[in-house]
Short mmCIF file of N, CA and C and ligand atoms in Angstrom, two decimals:
data_model
loop_
_atom_site.label_atom_id
_atom_site.label_comp_id
_atom_site.label_asym_id
_atom_site.label_seq_id
_atom_site.Cartn_x
_atom_site.Cartn_y
_atom_site.Cartn_z
N UNK A 1 -114.82 -238.62 -182.46
CA UNK A 1 -115.54 -239.32 -183.53
C UNK A 1 -114.94 -240.73 -183.69
N UNK A 2 -115.76 -241.76 -183.75
CA UNK A 2 -115.23 -243.12 -183.87
C UNK A 2 -114.61 -243.40 -185.23
N UNK A 3 -113.81 -244.46 -185.30
CA UNK A 3 -113.10 -244.81 -186.52
C UNK A 3 -114.03 -244.99 -187.72
N UNK A 4 -115.20 -245.57 -187.46
CA UNK A 4 -116.07 -245.98 -188.57
C UNK A 4 -116.94 -244.83 -189.08
N UNK A 5 -116.77 -243.63 -188.53
CA UNK A 5 -117.70 -242.55 -188.85
C UNK A 5 -117.46 -241.94 -190.23
N UNK A 6 -116.45 -242.38 -190.92
CA UNK A 6 -116.22 -241.83 -192.26
C UNK A 6 -115.30 -240.64 -192.21
N UNK A 7 -115.87 -239.45 -192.14
CA UNK A 7 -115.03 -238.25 -192.08
C UNK A 7 -114.39 -238.15 -190.70
N UNK A 8 -113.08 -237.97 -190.71
CA UNK A 8 -112.35 -237.87 -189.43
C UNK A 8 -111.60 -236.55 -189.36
N UNK A 9 -111.26 -236.21 -188.12
CA UNK A 9 -110.35 -235.08 -187.88
C UNK A 9 -108.97 -235.70 -187.66
N UNK A 10 -108.03 -235.31 -188.49
CA UNK A 10 -106.71 -235.94 -188.45
C UNK A 10 -105.63 -234.87 -188.29
N UNK A 11 -104.79 -235.02 -187.27
CA UNK A 11 -103.68 -234.10 -187.06
C UNK A 11 -102.46 -234.60 -187.82
N UNK A 12 -101.81 -233.71 -188.52
CA UNK A 12 -100.61 -234.09 -189.29
C UNK A 12 -99.44 -233.23 -188.81
N UNK A 13 -98.34 -233.89 -188.43
CA UNK A 13 -97.15 -233.19 -187.96
C UNK A 13 -95.95 -233.59 -188.81
N UNK A 14 -95.05 -232.64 -189.00
CA UNK A 14 -93.80 -232.94 -189.69
C UNK A 14 -92.72 -232.00 -189.19
N UNK A 15 -91.46 -232.47 -189.28
CA UNK A 15 -90.36 -231.62 -188.83
C UNK A 15 -89.72 -230.86 -190.00
N UNK A 16 -90.26 -231.02 -191.19
CA UNK A 16 -89.84 -230.16 -192.31
C UNK A 16 -91.01 -230.04 -193.27
N UNK A 17 -91.00 -228.94 -194.01
CA UNK A 17 -92.11 -228.71 -194.94
C UNK A 17 -91.81 -229.48 -196.22
N UNK A 18 -91.67 -230.75 -196.06
CA UNK A 18 -91.28 -231.66 -197.13
C UNK A 18 -92.49 -231.95 -198.04
N UNK A 19 -92.21 -232.27 -199.29
CA UNK A 19 -93.28 -232.58 -200.23
C UNK A 19 -94.14 -233.76 -199.79
N UNK A 20 -93.52 -234.74 -199.13
CA UNK A 20 -94.30 -235.90 -198.66
C UNK A 20 -95.30 -235.45 -197.60
N UNK A 21 -94.84 -234.63 -196.67
CA UNK A 21 -95.72 -234.17 -195.58
C UNK A 21 -96.87 -233.34 -196.17
N UNK A 22 -96.55 -232.47 -197.11
CA UNK A 22 -97.60 -231.66 -197.71
C UNK A 22 -98.57 -232.53 -198.51
N UNK A 23 -98.05 -233.58 -199.10
CA UNK A 23 -98.92 -234.50 -199.85
C UNK A 23 -99.86 -235.27 -198.91
N UNK A 24 -99.38 -235.59 -197.72
CA UNK A 24 -100.25 -236.24 -196.74
C UNK A 24 -101.47 -235.36 -196.47
N UNK A 25 -101.21 -234.07 -196.24
CA UNK A 25 -102.30 -233.13 -195.96
C UNK A 25 -103.26 -233.07 -197.15
N UNK A 26 -102.69 -232.92 -198.34
CA UNK A 26 -103.52 -232.82 -199.56
C UNK A 26 -104.37 -234.08 -199.76
N UNK A 27 -103.73 -235.24 -199.61
CA UNK A 27 -104.44 -236.50 -199.86
C UNK A 27 -105.54 -236.75 -198.83
N UNK A 28 -105.27 -236.39 -197.57
CA UNK A 28 -106.30 -236.59 -196.54
C UNK A 28 -107.50 -235.66 -196.81
N UNK A 29 -107.19 -234.41 -197.19
CA UNK A 29 -108.29 -233.47 -197.48
C UNK A 29 -109.06 -233.93 -198.71
N UNK A 30 -108.33 -234.46 -199.71
CA UNK A 30 -108.98 -234.97 -200.92
C UNK A 30 -109.94 -236.11 -200.60
N UNK A 31 -109.57 -236.89 -199.58
CA UNK A 31 -110.42 -238.01 -199.17
C UNK A 31 -111.54 -237.56 -198.24
N UNK A 32 -111.64 -236.25 -198.00
CA UNK A 32 -112.77 -235.69 -197.25
C UNK A 32 -112.53 -235.48 -195.77
N UNK A 33 -111.30 -235.71 -195.31
CA UNK A 33 -111.05 -235.57 -193.87
C UNK A 33 -110.66 -234.15 -193.51
N UNK A 34 -110.93 -233.81 -192.24
CA UNK A 34 -110.55 -232.50 -191.72
C UNK A 34 -109.13 -232.61 -191.19
N UNK A 35 -108.25 -231.72 -191.60
CA UNK A 35 -106.84 -231.84 -191.23
C UNK A 35 -106.39 -230.65 -190.39
N UNK A 36 -105.68 -230.96 -189.31
CA UNK A 36 -105.05 -229.94 -188.46
C UNK A 36 -103.54 -230.14 -188.63
N UNK A 37 -102.78 -229.06 -188.78
CA UNK A 37 -101.34 -229.22 -189.04
C UNK A 37 -100.49 -228.76 -187.86
N UNK A 38 -99.35 -229.42 -187.70
CA UNK A 38 -98.42 -229.10 -186.61
C UNK A 38 -96.98 -229.07 -187.12
N UNK A 39 -96.11 -228.46 -186.30
CA UNK A 39 -94.68 -228.43 -186.59
C UNK A 39 -94.37 -227.54 -187.78
N UNK A 40 -93.59 -228.07 -188.71
CA UNK A 40 -93.18 -227.29 -189.87
C UNK A 40 -94.35 -226.96 -190.80
N UNK A 41 -95.46 -227.65 -190.61
CA UNK A 41 -96.65 -227.39 -191.44
C UNK A 41 -97.51 -226.29 -190.86
N UNK A 42 -97.06 -225.75 -189.71
CA UNK A 42 -97.81 -224.71 -189.00
C UNK A 42 -96.81 -223.61 -188.62
N UNK A 43 -96.96 -222.44 -189.21
CA UNK A 43 -95.98 -221.36 -189.04
C UNK A 43 -95.83 -220.92 -187.59
N UNK A 44 -96.80 -221.22 -186.76
CA UNK A 44 -96.79 -220.76 -185.37
C UNK A 44 -96.01 -221.69 -184.44
N UNK A 45 -95.62 -222.85 -184.91
CA UNK A 45 -95.12 -223.87 -183.99
C UNK A 45 -93.67 -224.26 -184.21
N UNK A 46 -93.08 -224.80 -183.15
CA UNK A 46 -91.73 -225.35 -183.22
C UNK A 46 -91.74 -226.54 -184.18
N UNK A 47 -90.68 -226.66 -184.98
CA UNK A 47 -90.72 -227.70 -186.02
C UNK A 47 -89.85 -228.93 -185.73
N UNK A 48 -89.21 -228.99 -184.56
CA UNK A 48 -88.41 -230.19 -184.25
C UNK A 48 -89.33 -231.40 -184.10
N UNK A 49 -88.80 -232.57 -184.48
CA UNK A 49 -89.67 -233.75 -184.57
C UNK A 49 -90.32 -234.15 -183.26
N UNK A 50 -89.59 -234.04 -182.14
CA UNK A 50 -90.17 -234.48 -180.86
C UNK A 50 -91.34 -233.59 -180.47
N UNK A 51 -91.20 -232.29 -180.70
CA UNK A 51 -92.26 -231.35 -180.33
C UNK A 51 -93.45 -231.46 -181.30
N UNK A 52 -93.15 -231.51 -182.58
CA UNK A 52 -94.22 -231.56 -183.58
C UNK A 52 -95.06 -232.84 -183.41
N UNK A 53 -94.36 -233.95 -183.26
CA UNK A 53 -95.05 -235.24 -183.12
C UNK A 53 -95.86 -235.29 -181.83
N UNK A 54 -95.30 -234.73 -180.76
CA UNK A 54 -96.03 -234.71 -179.48
C UNK A 54 -97.36 -233.97 -179.63
N UNK A 55 -97.33 -232.83 -180.31
CA UNK A 55 -98.56 -232.03 -180.45
C UNK A 55 -99.65 -232.82 -181.16
N UNK A 56 -99.28 -233.52 -182.25
CA UNK A 56 -100.28 -234.29 -182.99
C UNK A 56 -100.78 -235.47 -182.15
N UNK A 57 -99.85 -236.12 -181.44
CA UNK A 57 -100.24 -237.27 -180.61
C UNK A 57 -101.15 -236.82 -179.47
N UNK A 58 -100.86 -235.65 -178.89
CA UNK A 58 -101.73 -235.15 -177.82
C UNK A 58 -103.12 -234.82 -178.34
N UNK A 59 -103.22 -234.38 -179.58
CA UNK A 59 -104.55 -234.15 -180.15
C UNK A 59 -105.38 -235.44 -180.10
N UNK A 60 -104.73 -236.57 -180.41
CA UNK A 60 -105.44 -237.85 -180.36
C UNK A 60 -105.74 -238.24 -178.91
N UNK A 61 -104.71 -238.16 -178.09
CA UNK A 61 -104.85 -238.57 -176.69
C UNK A 61 -105.92 -237.77 -175.96
N UNK A 62 -106.03 -236.49 -176.30
CA UNK A 62 -106.94 -235.60 -175.57
C UNK A 62 -108.25 -235.34 -176.31
N UNK A 63 -108.48 -236.12 -177.38
CA UNK A 63 -109.78 -236.12 -178.04
C UNK A 63 -110.01 -235.01 -179.06
N UNK A 64 -108.96 -234.26 -179.40
CA UNK A 64 -109.14 -233.21 -180.41
C UNK A 64 -109.03 -233.76 -181.83
N UNK A 65 -108.50 -234.96 -181.94
CA UNK A 65 -108.38 -235.59 -183.26
C UNK A 65 -108.69 -237.08 -183.13
N UNK A 66 -109.17 -237.66 -184.23
CA UNK A 66 -109.45 -239.10 -184.25
C UNK A 66 -108.17 -239.89 -184.49
N UNK A 67 -107.33 -239.35 -185.34
CA UNK A 67 -106.07 -240.01 -185.70
C UNK A 67 -105.03 -238.93 -185.94
N UNK A 68 -103.78 -239.38 -186.07
CA UNK A 68 -102.72 -238.44 -186.46
C UNK A 68 -101.76 -239.13 -187.41
N UNK A 69 -101.08 -238.30 -188.18
CA UNK A 69 -99.97 -238.76 -189.02
C UNK A 69 -98.76 -237.93 -188.63
N UNK A 70 -97.69 -238.59 -188.22
CA UNK A 70 -96.49 -237.86 -187.77
C UNK A 70 -95.31 -238.24 -188.68
N UNK A 71 -94.55 -237.24 -189.09
CA UNK A 71 -93.52 -237.46 -190.09
C UNK A 71 -92.19 -236.85 -189.65
N UNK A 72 -91.13 -237.58 -189.92
CA UNK A 72 -89.78 -237.02 -189.85
C UNK A 72 -88.95 -237.75 -190.89
N UNK A 73 -87.67 -237.41 -190.99
CA UNK A 73 -86.87 -237.95 -192.09
C UNK A 73 -86.90 -239.48 -192.11
N UNK A 74 -86.63 -240.10 -190.95
CA UNK A 74 -86.68 -241.56 -190.88
C UNK A 74 -88.05 -242.09 -190.46
N UNK A 75 -88.81 -241.27 -189.77
CA UNK A 75 -90.07 -241.71 -189.17
C UNK A 75 -89.88 -242.24 -187.76
N UNK A 76 -88.65 -242.53 -187.41
CA UNK A 76 -88.37 -243.16 -186.11
C UNK A 76 -88.64 -242.20 -184.96
N UNK A 77 -88.02 -241.03 -185.00
CA UNK A 77 -88.19 -240.08 -183.90
C UNK A 77 -89.64 -239.68 -183.72
N UNK A 78 -90.33 -239.45 -184.83
CA UNK A 78 -91.74 -239.07 -184.76
C UNK A 78 -92.56 -240.16 -184.10
N UNK A 79 -92.27 -241.43 -184.41
CA UNK A 79 -93.03 -242.53 -183.81
C UNK A 79 -92.69 -242.70 -182.34
N UNK A 80 -91.40 -242.54 -181.99
CA UNK A 80 -91.01 -242.66 -180.57
C UNK A 80 -91.70 -241.58 -179.74
N UNK A 81 -91.67 -240.35 -180.23
CA UNK A 81 -92.29 -239.24 -179.49
C UNK A 81 -93.79 -239.49 -179.30
N UNK A 82 -94.46 -239.89 -180.37
CA UNK A 82 -95.91 -240.11 -180.29
C UNK A 82 -96.24 -241.21 -179.31
N UNK A 83 -95.42 -242.27 -179.29
CA UNK A 83 -95.71 -243.39 -178.41
C UNK A 83 -95.48 -243.10 -176.94
N UNK A 84 -94.89 -241.96 -176.63
CA UNK A 84 -94.74 -241.54 -175.23
C UNK A 84 -96.04 -240.96 -174.67
N UNK A 85 -96.96 -240.60 -175.55
CA UNK A 85 -98.19 -239.94 -175.12
C UNK A 85 -99.23 -241.02 -174.74
N UNK A 86 -99.82 -240.91 -173.56
CA UNK A 86 -100.76 -241.94 -173.10
C UNK A 86 -101.90 -242.19 -174.09
N UNK A 87 -102.17 -243.45 -174.30
CA UNK A 87 -103.29 -243.83 -175.18
C UNK A 87 -102.94 -243.85 -176.65
N UNK A 88 -101.73 -243.43 -176.97
CA UNK A 88 -101.33 -243.41 -178.37
C UNK A 88 -100.65 -244.72 -178.75
N UNK A 89 -101.04 -245.24 -179.90
CA UNK A 89 -100.40 -246.42 -180.47
C UNK A 89 -99.93 -246.02 -181.87
N UNK A 90 -98.67 -245.61 -181.93
CA UNK A 90 -98.12 -245.12 -183.19
C UNK A 90 -97.39 -246.24 -183.91
N UNK A 91 -97.57 -246.32 -185.22
CA UNK A 91 -96.94 -247.35 -186.03
C UNK A 91 -96.19 -246.72 -187.19
N UNK A 92 -94.91 -247.03 -187.27
CA UNK A 92 -94.09 -246.57 -188.40
C UNK A 92 -94.34 -247.52 -189.57
N UNK A 93 -94.94 -246.99 -190.62
CA UNK A 93 -95.36 -247.84 -191.74
C UNK A 93 -94.60 -247.48 -193.01
N UNK A 94 -94.04 -248.50 -193.62
CA UNK A 94 -93.28 -248.29 -194.85
C UNK A 94 -94.01 -248.84 -196.08
N UNK A 95 -95.11 -249.51 -195.85
CA UNK A 95 -95.89 -250.02 -196.98
C UNK A 95 -97.33 -250.29 -196.52
N UNK A 96 -98.18 -250.61 -197.51
CA UNK A 96 -99.60 -250.79 -197.22
C UNK A 96 -99.86 -252.00 -196.31
N UNK A 97 -99.06 -253.06 -196.48
CA UNK A 97 -99.27 -254.26 -195.66
C UNK A 97 -99.05 -253.91 -194.18
N UNK A 98 -97.99 -253.14 -193.91
CA UNK A 98 -97.70 -252.75 -192.53
C UNK A 98 -98.81 -251.85 -191.99
N UNK A 99 -99.29 -250.93 -192.83
CA UNK A 99 -100.35 -250.02 -192.40
C UNK A 99 -101.64 -250.80 -192.10
N UNK A 100 -101.96 -251.75 -192.95
CA UNK A 100 -103.15 -252.58 -192.74
C UNK A 100 -103.02 -253.37 -191.42
N UNK A 101 -101.85 -253.96 -191.23
CA UNK A 101 -101.62 -254.74 -190.00
C UNK A 101 -101.65 -253.85 -188.76
N UNK A 102 -101.13 -252.64 -188.90
CA UNK A 102 -101.10 -251.72 -187.76
C UNK A 102 -102.52 -251.38 -187.30
N UNK A 103 -103.41 -251.19 -188.25
CA UNK A 103 -104.81 -250.90 -187.89
C UNK A 103 -105.50 -252.16 -187.38
N UNK A 104 -105.27 -253.28 -188.06
CA UNK A 104 -106.00 -254.52 -187.74
C UNK A 104 -105.51 -255.11 -186.42
N UNK A 105 -104.21 -255.33 -186.29
CA UNK A 105 -103.70 -256.07 -185.13
C UNK A 105 -103.33 -255.18 -183.95
N UNK A 106 -102.96 -253.95 -184.25
CA UNK A 106 -102.48 -253.06 -183.17
C UNK A 106 -103.46 -251.94 -182.84
N UNK A 107 -104.55 -251.85 -183.58
CA UNK A 107 -105.49 -250.73 -183.39
C UNK A 107 -104.71 -249.41 -183.31
N UNK A 108 -103.73 -249.28 -184.18
CA UNK A 108 -102.87 -248.08 -184.16
C UNK A 108 -103.72 -246.84 -184.48
N UNK A 109 -103.45 -245.77 -183.73
CA UNK A 109 -104.21 -244.53 -183.94
C UNK A 109 -103.33 -243.39 -184.45
N UNK A 110 -102.03 -243.65 -184.57
CA UNK A 110 -101.11 -242.66 -185.14
C UNK A 110 -100.24 -243.36 -186.18
N UNK A 111 -100.25 -242.81 -187.37
CA UNK A 111 -99.43 -243.34 -188.47
C UNK A 111 -98.14 -242.52 -188.53
N UNK A 112 -96.99 -243.20 -188.41
CA UNK A 112 -95.71 -242.52 -188.54
C UNK A 112 -95.13 -242.83 -189.91
N UNK A 113 -94.61 -241.80 -190.55
CA UNK A 113 -94.08 -241.97 -191.91
C UNK A 113 -92.66 -241.43 -192.00
N UNK A 114 -91.86 -242.08 -192.84
CA UNK A 114 -90.53 -241.59 -193.17
C UNK A 114 -90.62 -240.68 -194.39
N UNK A 115 -90.16 -239.44 -194.22
CA UNK A 115 -90.16 -238.53 -195.37
C UNK A 115 -89.17 -239.00 -196.42
N UNK A 116 -88.14 -239.72 -195.97
CA UNK A 116 -87.09 -240.20 -196.89
C UNK A 116 -87.57 -241.35 -197.76
N UNK A 117 -88.33 -242.26 -197.18
CA UNK A 117 -88.65 -243.52 -197.86
C UNK A 117 -89.95 -243.52 -198.64
N UNK A 118 -90.86 -242.60 -198.29
CA UNK A 118 -92.24 -242.76 -198.77
C UNK A 118 -92.45 -242.06 -200.12
N UNK A 119 -92.50 -242.86 -201.16
CA UNK A 119 -92.78 -242.31 -202.51
C UNK A 119 -94.26 -241.95 -202.60
N UNK A 120 -94.63 -241.19 -203.63
CA UNK A 120 -96.02 -240.80 -203.82
C UNK A 120 -96.93 -242.02 -203.93
N UNK A 121 -96.50 -242.99 -204.73
CA UNK A 121 -97.33 -244.20 -204.94
C UNK A 121 -97.50 -244.96 -203.63
N UNK A 122 -96.39 -245.15 -202.92
CA UNK A 122 -96.47 -245.88 -201.65
C UNK A 122 -97.31 -245.11 -200.64
N UNK A 123 -97.19 -243.79 -200.64
CA UNK A 123 -98.01 -242.99 -199.71
C UNK A 123 -99.49 -243.21 -199.98
N UNK A 124 -99.90 -243.18 -201.23
CA UNK A 124 -101.31 -243.42 -201.56
C UNK A 124 -101.76 -244.80 -201.07
N UNK A 125 -100.91 -245.81 -201.30
CA UNK A 125 -101.26 -247.17 -200.87
C UNK A 125 -101.35 -247.24 -199.34
N UNK A 126 -100.41 -246.62 -198.66
CA UNK A 126 -100.42 -246.62 -197.19
C UNK A 126 -101.69 -245.94 -196.67
N UNK A 127 -102.00 -244.75 -197.22
CA UNK A 127 -103.18 -244.01 -196.73
C UNK A 127 -104.46 -244.81 -196.97
N UNK A 128 -104.57 -245.43 -198.14
CA UNK A 128 -105.78 -246.22 -198.42
C UNK A 128 -105.91 -247.36 -197.42
N UNK A 129 -104.81 -248.09 -197.20
CA UNK A 129 -104.85 -249.22 -196.26
C UNK A 129 -105.15 -248.74 -194.84
N UNK A 130 -104.51 -247.66 -194.47
CA UNK A 130 -104.69 -247.11 -193.11
C UNK A 130 -106.14 -246.66 -192.88
N UNK A 131 -106.67 -245.91 -193.83
CA UNK A 131 -108.00 -245.33 -193.65
C UNK A 131 -109.11 -246.38 -193.76
N UNK A 132 -108.85 -247.43 -194.52
CA UNK A 132 -109.86 -248.48 -194.67
C UNK A 132 -109.74 -249.53 -193.56
N UNK A 133 -108.61 -249.56 -192.89
CA UNK A 133 -108.36 -250.60 -191.89
C UNK A 133 -109.25 -250.46 -190.67
N UNK A 134 -109.62 -251.60 -190.12
CA UNK A 134 -110.45 -251.63 -188.90
C UNK A 134 -109.80 -252.56 -187.89
N UNK A 135 -109.91 -252.24 -186.60
CA UNK A 135 -109.31 -253.12 -185.59
C UNK A 135 -109.96 -254.50 -185.57
N UNK A 136 -109.14 -255.51 -185.41
CA UNK A 136 -109.63 -256.88 -185.31
C UNK A 136 -110.47 -257.06 -184.04
N UNK A 137 -111.49 -257.93 -184.15
CA UNK A 137 -112.29 -258.24 -182.96
C UNK A 137 -111.88 -259.58 -182.36
N UNK A 138 -110.87 -260.21 -182.93
CA UNK A 138 -110.34 -261.46 -182.40
C UNK A 138 -109.90 -261.23 -180.95
N UNK A 139 -110.26 -262.19 -180.07
CA UNK A 139 -110.03 -261.95 -178.63
C UNK A 139 -108.55 -261.79 -178.30
N UNK A 140 -107.68 -262.52 -178.99
CA UNK A 140 -106.24 -262.39 -178.72
C UNK A 140 -105.74 -261.02 -179.12
N UNK A 141 -106.23 -260.50 -180.25
CA UNK A 141 -105.82 -259.16 -180.68
C UNK A 141 -106.32 -258.10 -179.70
N UNK A 142 -107.57 -258.24 -179.29
CA UNK A 142 -108.15 -257.28 -178.33
C UNK A 142 -107.37 -257.32 -177.02
N UNK A 143 -107.00 -258.53 -176.57
CA UNK A 143 -106.24 -258.65 -175.31
C UNK A 143 -104.87 -258.00 -175.44
N UNK A 144 -104.22 -258.22 -176.56
CA UNK A 144 -102.89 -257.60 -176.76
C UNK A 144 -102.99 -256.08 -176.71
N UNK A 145 -103.96 -255.55 -177.41
CA UNK A 145 -104.07 -254.08 -177.47
C UNK A 145 -104.43 -253.53 -176.10
N UNK A 146 -105.33 -254.20 -175.38
CA UNK A 146 -105.69 -253.65 -174.06
C UNK A 146 -104.53 -253.79 -173.07
N UNK A 147 -103.68 -254.80 -173.29
CA UNK A 147 -102.51 -254.92 -172.40
C UNK A 147 -101.55 -253.75 -172.55
N UNK A 148 -101.56 -253.11 -173.72
CA UNK A 148 -100.66 -251.96 -173.92
C UNK A 148 -100.91 -250.88 -172.88
N UNK A 149 -102.17 -250.70 -172.49
CA UNK A 149 -102.49 -249.68 -171.48
C UNK A 149 -101.98 -250.08 -170.10
N UNK A 150 -101.77 -251.38 -169.91
CA UNK A 150 -101.33 -251.87 -168.59
C UNK A 150 -99.81 -251.89 -168.46
N UNK A 151 -99.10 -251.82 -169.57
CA UNK A 151 -97.64 -251.93 -169.51
C UNK A 151 -97.04 -250.69 -168.83
O1 5RP B 1 -85.57 -238.49 -188.79
C1 5RP B 1 -85.51 -237.66 -187.91
C2 5RP B 1 -85.67 -238.02 -186.48
O2 5RP B 1 -85.99 -239.36 -186.32
C3 5RP B 1 -85.21 -236.23 -188.25
O3 5RP B 1 -86.03 -235.83 -189.29
C4 5RP B 1 -83.74 -236.11 -188.59
O4 5RP B 1 -83.00 -236.32 -187.42
C5 5RP B 1 -83.43 -234.72 -189.18
O5 5RP B 1 -83.70 -233.74 -188.24
P1 5RP B 1 -83.07 -232.28 -188.43
O6 5RP B 1 -83.52 -231.81 -189.78
O7 5RP B 1 -83.68 -231.49 -187.30
O8 5RP B 1 -81.60 -232.44 -188.32
#
């Protein structure tokens, strides 16, 4: 399903059943999106950050999800793991400005979050910016993003 279609299928992964991770799931569902859970949010799966994040990123890469949100304590490991998956552009976002830029300039398709840093208010702001964000059509931005596949 394309970005602009409104309702999306979004995979959410976390390495602990943290309140922030559970709030991501709740907030996405509240906004009408279909959510698939991985890692510590899924009783059947391994909960380490590299494995959990990989599963969510592969959902995006292999077309089972439109976007993903990957979470760990710092957000760093989750973003590194996701960015190893072909076609994934994961962005670790600590505020709405970064989330907006990640969608606009980087056409990011995976949002990485720090469970440690992300307050409820900031999470709401990040999700709003992320979900409303659209990739730039500026030729330089398009060229940068397409070069990522060539690197
Ligand atoms: O931020 C992380 C990785 O970037 C992890 O969440 C952090 O290392 C804690 O992991 P664990 O609970 O398995 O020790």
